[in-house]
Amino acid sequence: MAISSRPRRRGLRSTLAVLLVLALAAFAFAWRAPIARVATPATASFDAATVHRGARLAAMGNCVSCHTTGDGAAFAGGRGLPTPFGTVFATNITPDGETGIGGWSEAAFMRALREGVSRDGHLLYPAFPYDHFTRLADGDIHALYAYLMTRTPVHAVAPANRLTFPLQFRPLLAGWNLLFLQQGPRTQTASGEAGRGAYLVEALAHCSACHSPRNRLGAEQHDRFLAGGEAEGWHASALNGQSESPLPWSTEALAAYLRTGLVPGHAMTAGPMQDVVRSQSEVDPADVHAIATYITGAMGPPSPERQTREAAARQRAQGPLHQDGSPGARLYADNCAACHDAGRGLSSNSALRLPLAVALYMPDPRNLLHIVRQGIQPVAGRPGRWMPPFEGTLNEEQLATLADWLRREATGEPPWTDLARALQDTRPPTP
Ligand code: HEC
Ligand code: HEC
Ligand code: HEC
């Protein structure tokens, strides 16, 4: 015993020394000074034009949709955001002195957006897209501050985060920031409308937070910008040259889609994109157009491959889907054809022919399965189009048969490979 314990203890001691050094390093990078509380600035101290501009910028940044629960007060926080590492709850950003940001100076607010540090010095999780907001211009941060500080204060505390060990330990985020945060305002690289669009997309609208793939540590892969990503269990389409859309997007169609969620020839917005559209309808229309200009630029002129796909899709969408008598075809005929063979008309009983539905062209069938399970409800206040939910009407095997048949019959793309997994991933939680 006595003979072997010595080297072991020495090993232990050096491990402890290394851990101590690492902990000190983490502390040095992770420790951020608190910024002193201030009295909540009076509403009258902000001019109305700045507050109005801030309102539109806040809509562009989609602040309200993360910071508000389904039936809660605007900006009062409490909404849980699912991430691969657990659930992070958005906090109260109303000007309540105790539970919100009422005691925050503009410097503290700016530090949170630029560096992901809360007023009291704790590091914030990148579920809050500060890796995008860091790129905002000072004047835009000022307008956002003016807008939020003039909202109604609400007393509300968000629930505690539920994260996998050891991620509840916030100082670890210093490492994430060191690796992935490119801090500071964006330097304008292009001028004119596309330049404005690039700024909005990268800094405030954070489209790539959903539409770019992320690495294992949850950071966006910058070399695959807008190449398609994840959002709450949905696939967020590619918005670059790899766009899955059967019909190429024109700038005008895209601008109208972002503001209304519904344009001829394209699928209606669904899933997490509906919140984005709800916000985009409140921003400056010129800014939406700038985004559309930039995004269609990123998609580039349709490649020969995309042109071929467009021609094939238009051809297939000319009439009802071909009935080949297979089990999939019968499920389609019994459940979908009445509406989807008609082509989109005024009523919801006539909907897009499915060879034009982008969900069928995606790399996996999750969006199609979500739509069939849940149906589609219109974005609040937008043209009302409804599709009934089929959860409970079609069983898991029927869903798989139908998805597989639709993929083949409506698109001619290679079959989806992991249907069982996608069925599991899209199954609604049992109450
Ligand atoms: C994608 C969801 C999401 C969006 C969009 C979003 N936030 Fe947040 N925000 C969060 C989450 C989650 C937190 C809490 C992070 C944490 O506790 O580590 C947070 C925290 C904050 C904080 C720090 C609050 C504190 O008490 O530490 C501020 C300030 C903030 N957000 C402002 C904004 C503003 C302004 C916008 C719009 C321009 C915005 N957020 C948009 C998710 C979001
Ligand atoms: C919260 C995550 C999220 C954010 C942020 C987001 N999107 Fe989306 N978006 C999605 C998802 C999920 C889909 C797929 C569902 C659907 O088609 O409606 C989608 C679909 C789309 C589509 C349809 C693609 C097609 O080919 O039919 C377009 C266009 C689009 N988004 C553009 C944008 C733009 C531009 C922004 C930034 C202003 C943005 N999105 C921000 C999640 C998001
Ligand atoms: C009562 C009519 C109705 C039935 C039945 C129906 N849908 Fe839909 N579906 C709609 C409407 C309305 C939309 C919304 C957009 C539109 O008008 O195209 C829609 C949207 C969709 C979309 C997204 C593309 C889009 O057009 O926005 C897919 C995919 C889809 N349906 C698949 C199906 C499948 C598969 C079935 C059968 C299991 C089915 N639908 C049954 C009415 C219907």
XYZ file of C-alpha atoms and ligand atoms in Angstrom:
560
model
C 0.000 0.000 0.000
C 2.527 2.513 1.212
C 4.727 1.809 -1.810
C 2.101 2.373 -4.461
C 0.286 5.298 -2.887
C 3.164 7.701 -3.299
C 3.355 7.996 -7.059
C -0.431 7.918 -7.175
C -0.551 10.836 -4.796
C 2.063 12.679 -6.824
C -0.077 12.057 -9.944
C -3.084 13.356 -8.120
C -1.188 16.407 -6.991
C -0.068 17.336 -10.488
C -3.581 16.747 -11.842
C -4.887 19.081 -9.174
C -2.253 21.645 -10.110
C -3.288 21.496 -13.764
C -6.943 21.819 -12.790
C -6.124 24.798 -10.609
C -4.302 26.532 -13.447
C -7.210 25.802 -15.820
C -9.694 27.087 -13.270
C -7.671 30.277 -12.817
C -7.470 30.743 -16.572
C -11.203 30.158 -16.925
C -11.797 32.625 -14.113
C -9.523 35.232 -15.694
C -11.407 35.025 -18.997
C -14.800 34.421 -17.481
C -14.816 37.021 -14.745
C -16.580 40.144 -15.877
C -17.160 43.105 -13.634
C -20.738 44.072 -12.806
C -21.914 47.395 -14.227
C -23.562 49.500 -11.523
C -27.340 49.805 -11.466
C -28.842 53.085 -12.599
C -32.293 54.584 -12.086
C -34.590 53.542 -14.966
C -34.319 56.344 -17.536
C -37.524 58.374 -17.889
C -39.582 57.740 -21.024
C -39.360 61.451 -21.813
C -35.578 61.183 -22.073
C -35.927 59.351 -25.420
C -37.285 61.077 -28.500
C -40.286 59.520 -30.194
C -38.554 59.002 -33.542
C -35.795 56.938 -31.903
C -38.340 54.845 -30.008
C -40.255 54.235 -33.235
C -37.085 53.183 -35.025
C -36.279 50.907 -32.102
C -39.689 49.249 -32.419
C -39.019 48.317 -36.005
C -35.518 47.111 -35.206
C -36.849 45.002 -32.337
C -39.295 43.400 -34.780
C -36.425 42.702 -37.171
C -34.472 41.104 -34.299
C -37.498 39.028 -33.325
C -36.865 39.947 -29.669
C -40.504 39.522 -28.719
C -40.915 35.971 -29.949
C -38.124 34.522 -27.796
C -38.765 36.814 -24.840
C -42.522 36.173 -24.542
C -44.456 33.042 -23.607
C -47.634 32.048 -25.454
C -49.974 33.965 -23.143
C -47.444 36.113 -21.271
C -46.790 39.866 -21.336
C -44.559 41.090 -24.175
C -40.810 40.908 -23.364
C -41.430 39.508 -19.862
C -39.443 36.351 -20.663
C -40.076 32.791 -19.527
C -40.155 31.055 -22.894
C -38.016 27.911 -22.934
C -35.784 27.475 -25.967
C -34.887 23.890 -26.783
C -31.211 23.396 -27.710
C -29.228 20.171 -28.196
C -27.806 20.840 -24.720
C -31.061 21.362 -22.861
C -33.556 24.188 -22.365
C -32.521 27.811 -21.895
C -35.186 30.236 -20.708
C -35.306 33.740 -22.153
C -35.275 36.315 -19.395
C -37.353 39.387 -18.633
C -36.222 42.376 -20.736
C -38.953 44.780 -19.696
C -37.726 47.817 -17.697
C -38.731 46.316 -14.336
C -36.086 47.443 -11.831
C -35.929 44.183 -9.907
C -36.581 41.339 -12.349
C -36.051 43.004 -15.745
C -33.495 45.384 -17.198
C -34.858 48.551 -15.576
C -31.589 49.120 -13.714
C -29.420 48.670 -16.800
C -27.437 51.575 -18.218
C -27.071 51.756 -21.988
C -23.457 50.586 -21.517
C -24.665 47.424 -19.760
C -27.225 46.803 -22.520
C -24.577 47.296 -25.176
C -22.198 44.914 -23.425
C -24.910 42.230 -23.316
C -25.585 42.524 -27.057
C -21.932 42.825 -28.063
C -20.260 40.414 -25.639
C -22.981 38.187 -24.183
C -22.438 39.417 -20.624
C -25.287 40.264 -18.260
C -25.271 43.457 -16.194
C -24.114 41.661 -13.066
C -21.223 40.098 -14.994
C -22.478 36.544 -15.616
C -21.981 35.131 -19.097
C -25.036 34.527 -21.282
C -25.824 31.426 -23.329
C -25.611 31.785 -27.109
C -29.274 30.672 -27.334
C -29.448 34.480 -27.073
C -28.035 35.355 -30.518
C -25.429 37.858 -29.291
C -23.010 36.308 -31.802
C -25.181 38.196 -34.325
C -26.215 41.234 -32.275
C -22.509 41.969 -31.664
C -22.459 43.180 -35.278
C -25.074 45.901 -34.678
C -24.129 49.538 -35.187
C -24.046 51.685 -32.030
C -26.989 53.796 -33.221
C -29.188 50.728 -33.679
C -28.322 49.465 -30.203
C -29.259 52.888 -28.850
C -32.657 52.756 -30.606
C -33.328 49.237 -29.276
C -32.455 50.431 -25.763
C -34.803 53.414 -26.134
C -37.607 51.140 -27.286
C -37.223 48.524 -24.534
C -36.797 51.104 -21.760
C -40.111 52.702 -22.752
C -42.160 49.457 -22.537
C -44.420 48.613 -19.628
C -42.355 47.106 -16.790
C -43.470 43.608 -15.786
C -42.418 41.789 -12.637
C -41.499 38.271 -13.765
C -38.687 35.789 -13.156
C -37.856 33.178 -15.787
C -37.672 29.530 -14.705
C -34.201 28.051 -14.084
C -32.449 26.597 -17.147
C -32.385 22.827 -17.604
C -28.988 22.007 -19.109
C -26.896 18.874 -19.283
C -23.916 18.741 -16.900
C -21.568 20.657 -16.812
C -23.160 23.347 -18.927
C -25.035 24.990 -16.090
C -21.569 26.298 -15.133
C -21.623 29.599 -17.013
C -17.867 30.399 -16.872
C -17.418 27.619 -19.471
C -18.982 30.016 -21.955
C -15.741 32.010 -21.875
C -14.201 29.157 -23.853
C -17.055 29.223 -26.361
C -16.657 32.976 -26.798
C -12.907 32.630 -27.242
C -13.421 30.044 -29.975
C -16.470 31.364 -31.807
C -17.381 34.953 -30.983
C -16.192 37.491 -33.524
C -16.943 40.562 -31.541
C -17.808 44.033 -32.750
C -19.875 45.903 -35.301
C -19.996 44.679 -38.854
C -17.839 46.510 -41.340
C -19.883 47.345 -44.409
C -18.543 45.314 -47.333
C -21.149 46.077 -49.989
C -23.032 49.295 -50.522
C -26.615 49.940 -51.551
C -29.562 47.681 -50.975
C -27.639 44.404 -50.904
C -25.234 45.906 -48.338
C -28.139 46.955 -46.129
C -29.606 43.457 -46.569
C -26.327 41.805 -45.598
C -26.122 43.931 -42.448
C -29.692 43.081 -41.448
C -29.324 39.359 -42.169
C -26.038 38.998 -40.306
C -26.559 41.367 -37.408
C -30.181 41.767 -36.426
C -32.409 39.287 -38.292
C -29.940 36.458 -37.567
C -31.384 34.287 -40.373
C -28.346 32.025 -40.265
C -28.985 31.165 -36.589
C -31.543 28.741 -38.022
C -30.527 28.503 -41.663
C -26.811 27.570 -41.214
C -25.590 24.218 -39.919
C -23.918 24.254 -36.492
C -20.904 22.351 -35.193
C -20.901 20.004 -32.194
C -20.422 22.886 -29.787
C -23.454 24.649 -31.204
C -21.620 27.344 -33.155
C -22.588 28.212 -36.725
C -20.336 26.834 -39.433
C -19.313 30.019 -41.204
C -17.973 28.191 -44.245
C -21.465 26.767 -44.787
C -23.326 30.038 -44.366
C -27.079 29.623 -45.072
C -26.542 26.059 -46.311
C -29.547 24.796 -44.299
C -29.870 24.237 -40.556
C -32.075 23.309 -37.633
C -34.851 25.017 -35.740
C -36.809 23.316 -32.985
C -36.811 19.965 -34.741
C -37.553 21.415 -38.190
C -35.155 21.603 -41.099
C -34.529 25.265 -41.968
C -34.117 25.382 -45.737
C -30.879 26.220 -47.491
C -30.932 29.862 -48.578
C -27.788 29.773 -50.707
C -27.048 28.088 -54.032
C -28.209 24.810 -52.490
C -31.778 26.111 -52.031
C -34.178 23.159 -52.042
C -37.050 25.226 -53.426
C -38.510 23.592 -56.541
C -39.167 27.043 -58.042
C -36.239 29.479 -57.785
C -37.021 32.514 -55.614
C -37.295 35.914 -57.240
C -36.537 38.958 -55.093
C -40.129 40.220 -55.291
C -41.617 36.838 -54.376
C -39.208 36.454 -51.474
C -39.968 39.942 -50.130
C -43.705 39.212 -50.284
C -43.180 35.808 -48.650
C -41.247 37.321 -45.748
C -44.027 39.837 -45.115
C -47.083 37.621 -45.624
C -45.969 33.984 -45.496
C -47.868 33.137 -48.663
C -47.004 33.708 -52.324
C -48.131 31.955 -55.507
C -46.184 28.845 -56.470
C -44.428 28.430 -53.098
C -45.394 26.580 -49.927
C -46.879 28.575 -47.073
C -44.624 29.332 -44.058
C -44.821 26.713 -41.347
C -43.198 25.884 -38.016
C -40.629 28.254 -36.484
C -40.558 30.382 -39.663
C -44.063 31.653 -38.831
C -42.698 33.764 -35.939
C -40.168 35.298 -38.300
C -42.887 36.260 -40.776
C -45.053 37.700 -38.010
C -42.144 39.996 -37.078
C -41.123 40.815 -40.627
C -44.615 42.184 -41.285
C -43.888 44.891 -38.692
C -40.544 46.136 -39.979
C -39.756 48.781 -42.537
C -40.844 47.302 -45.927
C -37.665 48.704 -47.516
C -35.631 46.613 -45.069
C -37.534 43.432 -45.976
C -36.855 44.161 -49.618
C -33.170 44.657 -48.840
C -33.078 41.262 -47.129
C -34.782 39.627 -50.103
C -32.287 41.292 -52.438
C -29.368 40.008 -50.403
C -30.767 36.464 -50.018
C -31.588 36.011 -53.698
C -28.054 37.231 -54.354
C -26.748 34.519 -52.019
C -28.849 31.939 -53.871
C -27.342 33.124 -57.121
C -28.804 32.613 -60.576
C -30.354 29.125 -60.804
C -27.773 26.510 -61.762
C -28.568 24.149 -64.651
C -29.442 21.533 -62.039
C -31.972 23.850 -60.368
C -33.424 24.794 -63.741
C -33.946 21.136 -64.578
C -35.646 20.584 -61.224
C -37.898 23.589 -61.821
C -38.980 22.333 -65.241
C -39.690 18.859 -63.850
C -41.639 20.273 -60.890
C -43.781 22.497 -63.127
C -44.446 19.525 -65.374
C -45.491 17.299 -62.464
C -47.621 20.060 -60.951
C -49.711 20.466 -64.091
C -52.310 17.938 -62.997
C -53.280 15.519 -60.245
C -50.581 13.182 -58.955
C -50.368 9.915 -60.850
C -52.341 7.111 -59.146
C -50.257 3.955 -59.357
C -52.514 1.836 -57.138
C -49.816 1.380 -54.467
C -50.601 1.684 -50.720
C -48.998 5.158 -50.696
C -51.120 6.314 -53.605
C -54.264 5.090 -51.874
C -53.386 6.977 -48.676
C -52.858 10.103 -50.746
C -56.137 9.634 -52.611
C -58.101 9.092 -49.401
C -56.551 11.864 -47.293
C -54.880 14.541 -49.384
C -56.003 14.526 -53.005
C -59.303 16.330 -52.452
C -57.401 19.506 -51.607
C -53.925 19.065 -53.087
C -54.893 17.774 -56.519
C -56.968 20.911 -57.022
C -54.102 23.407 -57.027
C -54.254 26.442 -54.716
C -57.473 28.384 -55.013
C -59.304 30.841 -52.816
C -60.576 28.370 -50.237
C -58.445 26.059 -48.111
C -60.078 23.109 -49.880
C -57.834 23.757 -52.820
C -54.148 23.754 -51.982
C -50.765 23.753 -53.685
C -50.005 20.752 -55.878
C -47.381 18.902 -53.873
C -44.676 18.782 -56.577
C -44.274 22.497 -55.683
C -44.006 21.915 -51.913
C -40.435 22.547 -50.718
C -40.870 20.119 -47.781
C -40.726 17.216 -50.245
C -37.328 18.318 -51.606
C -35.562 18.587 -48.244
C -32.768 16.244 -47.166
C -35.037 14.632 -44.566
C -38.820 14.251 -44.170
C -39.238 16.005 -40.809
C -40.967 19.125 -42.157
C -43.425 17.063 -44.200
C -44.167 14.872 -41.176
C -44.609 17.890 -38.885
C -47.023 19.436 -41.394
C -49.056 16.255 -41.868
C -49.171 15.550 -38.130
C -50.015 19.092 -36.995
C -51.704 20.570 -40.058
C -51.163 24.235 -40.856
C -52.680 27.220 -39.125
C -52.277 30.661 -40.619
C -49.829 33.170 -39.168
C -51.949 35.372 -36.890
C -53.411 38.221 -38.895
C -52.284 36.815 -42.272
C -54.419 35.341 -45.057
C -56.170 32.443 -43.366
C -55.343 29.087 -44.912
C -55.870 25.934 -42.900
C -54.837 22.362 -43.327
C -56.305 19.805 -40.909
C -53.954 17.803 -38.632
C -53.643 14.064 -39.297
C -52.088 13.022 -35.983
C -54.268 10.190 -34.731
C -55.927 9.699 -38.134
C -52.884 8.220 -39.849
C -50.740 5.785 -37.880
C -46.924 5.722 -37.933
C -46.720 3.096 -40.659
C -49.181 4.971 -42.865
C -47.229 8.206 -42.365
C -44.049 6.447 -43.485
C -45.718 4.857 -46.514
C -47.272 8.153 -47.557
C -44.049 10.171 -47.100
C -42.043 7.652 -49.057
C -44.569 7.572 -51.901
C -44.910 11.372 -52.068
C -41.148 11.808 -52.248
C -40.964 9.418 -55.187
C -44.108 10.443 -57.016
C -44.015 14.213 -56.490
C -40.298 14.942 -56.808
C -38.323 12.116 -58.375
C -35.564 12.800 -55.812
C -33.746 9.825 -54.224
C -35.806 8.231 -51.425
C -35.439 9.413 -47.847
C -33.293 6.977 -45.924
C -34.054 7.472 -42.246
C -37.851 7.557 -42.068
C -38.026 5.651 -38.768
C -35.808 8.225 -37.076
C -37.737 11.151 -38.564
C -41.029 9.636 -37.396
C -39.637 9.404 -33.905
C -38.221 12.936 -33.965
C -41.524 14.452 -35.063
C -43.820 12.466 -32.773
C -45.655 14.892 -30.484
C -44.837 14.453 -26.777
C -47.345 12.204 -25.023
C -49.185 14.251 -22.412
C -33.503 33.165 -30.360
C -34.052 33.684 -29.156
C -33.740 35.103 -28.733
C -33.881 36.243 -29.487
C -34.333 36.358 -30.934
C -33.536 37.326 -28.620
N -33.171 36.881 -27.381
Fe -32.562 38.000 -25.818
N -32.161 36.318 -24.771
C -32.500 35.031 -25.147
C -32.172 34.114 -24.079
C -32.400 32.614 -24.095
C -31.617 34.881 -23.048
C -31.113 34.370 -21.700
C -29.700 33.871 -21.861
C -29.114 33.401 -20.559
O -29.774 33.472 -19.512
O -27.947 32.996 -20.579
C -31.617 36.247 -23.526
C -31.093 37.326 -22.804
C -31.134 38.649 -23.210
C -30.577 39.752 -22.462
C -29.842 39.645 -21.139
C -30.821 39.773 -20.024
C -30.246 39.516 -18.656
O -30.978 39.718 -17.689
O -29.104 39.050 -18.560
C -30.846 40.888 -23.173
C -30.472 42.310 -22.799
C -31.551 40.484 -24.364
N -31.707 39.125 -24.345
C -31.998 41.363 -25.321
C -32.547 40.955 -26.536
C -32.888 41.869 -27.595
C -32.766 43.385 -27.539
C -33.339 41.113 -28.634
C -33.786 41.557 -30.017
C -32.899 42.459 -30.721
C -33.259 39.729 -28.212
N -32.797 39.675 -26.928
C -33.580 38.660 -29.006
C -33.028 34.670 -26.352
C -33.299 35.513 -27.421
C -36.187 30.548 -35.734
C -35.545 29.949 -36.865
C -35.587 30.714 -38.174
C -35.132 31.987 -38.412
C -34.520 32.981 -37.427
C -35.343 32.232 -39.814
N -35.916 31.145 -40.404
Fe -36.467 30.947 -42.356
N -37.202 29.102 -42.014
C -37.089 28.411 -40.830
C -37.664 27.089 -40.984
C -37.759 26.020 -39.915
C -38.106 26.990 -42.321
C -38.783 25.776 -42.967
C -40.269 25.769 -42.734
C -41.001 26.474 -43.809
O -40.732 26.207 -44.989
O -41.835 27.321 -43.492
C -37.809 28.280 -42.942
C -38.101 28.604 -44.243
C -37.680 29.748 -44.889
C -37.874 30.028 -46.280
C -38.594 29.145 -47.308
C -37.561 28.433 -48.102
C -38.087 27.813 -49.335
O -37.239 27.534 -50.192
O -39.300 27.632 -49.466
C -37.278 31.234 -46.545
C -37.195 31.953 -47.861
C -36.727 31.702 -45.301
N -36.986 30.785 -44.310
C -36.024 32.892 -45.159
C -35.566 33.395 -43.952
C -34.922 34.679 -43.800
C -34.606 35.634 -44.935
C -34.658 34.830 -42.479
C -34.045 36.038 -41.777
C -34.795 37.269 -41.999
C -35.123 33.639 -41.804
N -35.664 32.793 -42.726
C -35.017 33.424 -40.444
C -36.561 28.896 -39.643
C -36.065 30.181 -39.449
C -58.806 20.223 -46.342
C -57.764 20.459 -47.310
C -56.422 19.767 -47.116
C -56.158 18.418 -46.928
C -57.167 17.288 -46.833
C -54.726 18.301 -46.887
N -54.134 19.529 -47.009
Fe -52.148 19.895 -47.051
N -52.537 21.895 -47.119
C -53.788 22.462 -47.215
C -53.642 23.908 -47.174
C -54.789 24.904 -47.242
C -52.263 24.180 -47.058
C -51.628 25.575 -46.913
C -51.008 26.204 -48.111
C -51.630 25.995 -49.443
O -52.694 26.520 -49.695
O -50.978 25.349 -50.265
C -51.597 22.883 -47.057
C -50.218 22.724 -46.995
C -49.561 21.511 -47.136
C -48.139 21.347 -47.271
C -47.099 22.465 -47.286
C -46.989 23.027 -48.657
C -47.929 24.166 -48.834
O -48.710 24.103 -49.790
O -47.864 25.102 -48.050
C -47.890 20.010 -47.414
C -46.533 19.351 -47.591
C -49.156 19.339 -47.318
N -50.148 20.279 -47.161
C -49.319 17.968 -47.385
C -50.537 17.336 -47.209
C -50.670 15.899 -47.160
C -49.546 14.903 -47.309
C -52.003 15.651 -46.960
C -52.666 14.311 -46.756
C -52.211 13.554 -45.609
C -52.686 16.937 -46.892
N -51.767 17.928 -47.051
C -54.061 17.105 -46.731
C -54.979 21.813 -47.298
C -55.154 20.442 -47.164
